[in-house]
PDB file of C-alpha atoms in Angstrom:
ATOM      1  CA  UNK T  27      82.527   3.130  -4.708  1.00 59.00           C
ATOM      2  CA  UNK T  28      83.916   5.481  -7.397  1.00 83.00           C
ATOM      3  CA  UNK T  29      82.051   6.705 -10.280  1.00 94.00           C
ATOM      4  CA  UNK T  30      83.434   5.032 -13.132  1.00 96.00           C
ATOM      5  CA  UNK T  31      83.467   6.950 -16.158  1.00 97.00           C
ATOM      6  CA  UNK T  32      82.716   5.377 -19.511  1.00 98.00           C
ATOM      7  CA  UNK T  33      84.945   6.508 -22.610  1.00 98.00           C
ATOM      8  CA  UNK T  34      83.613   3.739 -24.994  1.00 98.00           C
ATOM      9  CA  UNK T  35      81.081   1.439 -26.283  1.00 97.00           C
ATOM     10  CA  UNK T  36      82.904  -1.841 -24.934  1.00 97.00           C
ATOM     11  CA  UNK T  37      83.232  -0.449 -21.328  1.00 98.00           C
ATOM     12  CA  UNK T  38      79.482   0.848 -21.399  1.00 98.00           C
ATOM     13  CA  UNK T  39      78.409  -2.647 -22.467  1.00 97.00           C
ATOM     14  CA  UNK T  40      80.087  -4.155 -19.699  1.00 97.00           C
ATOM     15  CA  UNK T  41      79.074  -1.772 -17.176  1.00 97.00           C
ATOM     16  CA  UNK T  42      75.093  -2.516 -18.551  1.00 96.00           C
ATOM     17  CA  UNK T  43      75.841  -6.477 -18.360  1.00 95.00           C
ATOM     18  CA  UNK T  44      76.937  -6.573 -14.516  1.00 94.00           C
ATOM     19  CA  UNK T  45      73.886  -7.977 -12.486  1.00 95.00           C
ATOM     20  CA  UNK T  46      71.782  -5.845 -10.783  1.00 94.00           C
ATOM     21  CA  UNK T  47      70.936  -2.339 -10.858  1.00 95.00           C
ATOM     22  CA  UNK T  48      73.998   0.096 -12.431  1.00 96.00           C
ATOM     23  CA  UNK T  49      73.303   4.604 -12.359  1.00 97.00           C
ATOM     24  CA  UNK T  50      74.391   6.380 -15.138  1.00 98.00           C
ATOM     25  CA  UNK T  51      74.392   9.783 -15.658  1.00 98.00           C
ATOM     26  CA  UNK T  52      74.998  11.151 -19.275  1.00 98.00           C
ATOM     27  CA  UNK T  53      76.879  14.752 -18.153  1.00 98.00           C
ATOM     28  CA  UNK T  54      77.337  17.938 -20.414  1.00 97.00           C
ATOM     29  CA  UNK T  55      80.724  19.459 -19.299  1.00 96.00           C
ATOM     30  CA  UNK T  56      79.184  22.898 -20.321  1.00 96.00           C
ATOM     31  CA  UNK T  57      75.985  23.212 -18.813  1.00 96.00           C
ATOM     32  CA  UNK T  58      75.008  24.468 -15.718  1.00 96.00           C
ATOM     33  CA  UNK T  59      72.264  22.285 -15.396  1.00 97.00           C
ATOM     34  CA  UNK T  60      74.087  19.508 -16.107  1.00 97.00           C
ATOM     35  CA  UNK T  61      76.573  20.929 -13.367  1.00 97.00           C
ATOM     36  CA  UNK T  62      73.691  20.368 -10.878  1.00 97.00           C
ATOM     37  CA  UNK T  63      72.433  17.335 -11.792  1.00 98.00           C
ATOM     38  CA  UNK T  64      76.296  15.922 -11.641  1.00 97.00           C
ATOM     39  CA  UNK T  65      76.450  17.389  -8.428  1.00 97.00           C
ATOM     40  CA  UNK T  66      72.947  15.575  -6.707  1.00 97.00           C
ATOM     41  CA  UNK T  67      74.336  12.672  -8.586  1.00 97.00           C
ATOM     42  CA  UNK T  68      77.473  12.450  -6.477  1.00 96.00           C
ATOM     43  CA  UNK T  69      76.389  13.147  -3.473  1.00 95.00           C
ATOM     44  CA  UNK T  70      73.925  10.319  -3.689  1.00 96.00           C
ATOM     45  CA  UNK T  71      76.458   7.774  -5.155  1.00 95.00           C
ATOM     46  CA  UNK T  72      78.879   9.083  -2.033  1.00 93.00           C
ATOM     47  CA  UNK T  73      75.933   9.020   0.566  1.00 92.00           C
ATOM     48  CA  UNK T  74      75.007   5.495  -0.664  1.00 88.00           C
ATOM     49  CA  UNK T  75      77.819   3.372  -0.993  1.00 78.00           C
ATOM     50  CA  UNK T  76      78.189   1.265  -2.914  1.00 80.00           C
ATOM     51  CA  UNK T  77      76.253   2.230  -5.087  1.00 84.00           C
ATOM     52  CA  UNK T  78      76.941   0.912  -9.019  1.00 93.00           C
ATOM     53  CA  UNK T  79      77.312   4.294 -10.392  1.00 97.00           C
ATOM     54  CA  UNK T  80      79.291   5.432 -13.889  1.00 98.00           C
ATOM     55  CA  UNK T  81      79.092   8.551 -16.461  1.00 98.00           C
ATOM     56  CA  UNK T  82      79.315   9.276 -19.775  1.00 98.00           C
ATOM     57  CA  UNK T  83      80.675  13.060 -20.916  1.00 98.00           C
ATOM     58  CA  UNK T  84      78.659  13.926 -23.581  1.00 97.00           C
ATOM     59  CA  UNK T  85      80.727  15.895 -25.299  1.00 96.00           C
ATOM     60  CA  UNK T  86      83.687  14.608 -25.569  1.00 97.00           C
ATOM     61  CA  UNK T  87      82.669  10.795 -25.561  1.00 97.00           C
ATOM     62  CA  UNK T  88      79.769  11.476 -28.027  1.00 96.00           C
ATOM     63  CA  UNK T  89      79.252   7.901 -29.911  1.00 97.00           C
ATOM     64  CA  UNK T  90      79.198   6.685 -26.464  1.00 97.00           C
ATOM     65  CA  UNK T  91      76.519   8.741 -25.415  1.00 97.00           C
ATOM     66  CA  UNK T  92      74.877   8.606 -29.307  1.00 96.00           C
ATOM     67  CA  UNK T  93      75.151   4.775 -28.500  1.00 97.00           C
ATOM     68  CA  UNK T  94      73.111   4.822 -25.634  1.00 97.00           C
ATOM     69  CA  UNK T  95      70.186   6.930 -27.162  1.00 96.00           C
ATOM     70  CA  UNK T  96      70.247   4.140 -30.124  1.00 96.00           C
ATOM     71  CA  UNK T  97      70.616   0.903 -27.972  1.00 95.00           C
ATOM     72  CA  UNK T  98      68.296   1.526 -25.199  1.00 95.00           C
ATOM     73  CA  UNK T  99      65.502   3.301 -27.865  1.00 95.00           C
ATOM     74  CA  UNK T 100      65.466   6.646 -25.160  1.00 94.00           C
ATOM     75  CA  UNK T 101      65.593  10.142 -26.758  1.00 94.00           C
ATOM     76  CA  UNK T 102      68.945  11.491 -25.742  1.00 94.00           C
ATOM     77  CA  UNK T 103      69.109  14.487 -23.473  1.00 94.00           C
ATOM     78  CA  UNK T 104      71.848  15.954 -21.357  1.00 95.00           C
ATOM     79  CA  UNK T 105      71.750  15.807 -18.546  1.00 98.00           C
ATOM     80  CA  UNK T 106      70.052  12.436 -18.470  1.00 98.00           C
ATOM     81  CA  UNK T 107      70.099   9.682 -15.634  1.00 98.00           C
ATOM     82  CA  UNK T 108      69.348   5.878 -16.584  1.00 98.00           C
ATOM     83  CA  UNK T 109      68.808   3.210 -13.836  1.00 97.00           C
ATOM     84  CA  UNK T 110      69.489   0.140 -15.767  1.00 97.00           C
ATOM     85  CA  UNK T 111      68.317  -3.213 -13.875  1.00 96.00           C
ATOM     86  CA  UNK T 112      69.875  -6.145 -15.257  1.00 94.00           C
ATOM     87  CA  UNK T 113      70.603  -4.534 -18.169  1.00 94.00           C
ATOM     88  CA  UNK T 114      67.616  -2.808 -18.950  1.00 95.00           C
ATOM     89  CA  UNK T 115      66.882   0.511 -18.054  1.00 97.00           C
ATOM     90  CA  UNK T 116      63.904   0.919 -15.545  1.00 96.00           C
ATOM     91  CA  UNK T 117      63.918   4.337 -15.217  1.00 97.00           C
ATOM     92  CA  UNK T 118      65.173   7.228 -16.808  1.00 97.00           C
ATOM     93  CA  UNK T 119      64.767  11.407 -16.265  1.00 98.00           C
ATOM     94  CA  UNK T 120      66.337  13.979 -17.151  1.00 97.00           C
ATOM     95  CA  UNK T 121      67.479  18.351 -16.179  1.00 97.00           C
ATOM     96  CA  UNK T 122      65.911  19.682 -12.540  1.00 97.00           C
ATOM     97  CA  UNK T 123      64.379  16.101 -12.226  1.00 98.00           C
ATOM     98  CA  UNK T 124      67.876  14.568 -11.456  1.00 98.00           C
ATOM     99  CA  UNK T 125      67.715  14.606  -7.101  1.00 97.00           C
ATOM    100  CA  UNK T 126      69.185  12.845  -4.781  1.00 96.00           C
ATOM    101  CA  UNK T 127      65.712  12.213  -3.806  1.00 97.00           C
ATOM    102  CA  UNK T 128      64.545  11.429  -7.105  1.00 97.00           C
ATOM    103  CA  UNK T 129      67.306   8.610  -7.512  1.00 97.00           C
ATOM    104  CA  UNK T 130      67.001   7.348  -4.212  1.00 96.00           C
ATOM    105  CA  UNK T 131      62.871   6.517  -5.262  1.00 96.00           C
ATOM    106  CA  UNK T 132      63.783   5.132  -8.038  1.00 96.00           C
ATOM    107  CA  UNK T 133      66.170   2.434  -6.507  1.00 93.00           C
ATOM    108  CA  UNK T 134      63.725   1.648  -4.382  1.00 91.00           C
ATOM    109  CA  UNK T 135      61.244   1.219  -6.545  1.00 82.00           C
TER     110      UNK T 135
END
């Protein structure tokens, strides 16, 4: 499955209201860490089909990503993965913390 990305509030509200448990990773074209933690995020989503898995560019989709921090009450950070779960997000984390490993845990969880 193909990581969808999200360019506005509508499609990131229907992404969140699908059933089940949906990754999203909130992605800074211009950092390097954000660089890495796109590139654990991929690999995961392509080692683990089919995974639910969409993105948000920070940058240039910012209310998007300012609509996130405000809907779902979690400090905003880049780069930032949310595991929502029926539309609520279960876990969240954030920089170095965003692993294959540490995504795979928390989908198992």
């Amino acid at each position: 499955m193909s990581i969808k990305q999200l360019k506005s509030i509508e499609e990131l509200n229907e992404f969140v209201q699908q059933p089940g448990k949906h990754l999203l990773l909130k992605h800074s074209t211009t950092c390097p860490i954000s660089a890495k933690a796109n590139e654990e995020f991929q690999s995961f989503v392509n080692e683990n089909e089919p995974t639910s898995a969409a993105m948000v560019l920070v940058i240039e989709d910012r209310p998007v990503s300012n609509h996130i921090a405000e809907e779902f009450e979690i400090k905003h950070e880049s780069p930032q993965i949310l595991l929502f779960d029926d539309g609520n997000v279960s876990w969240n984390t954030s920089h170095w913390k965003i692993t294959r490993d540490s995504i795979k845990e928390a989908l198992n969880a």
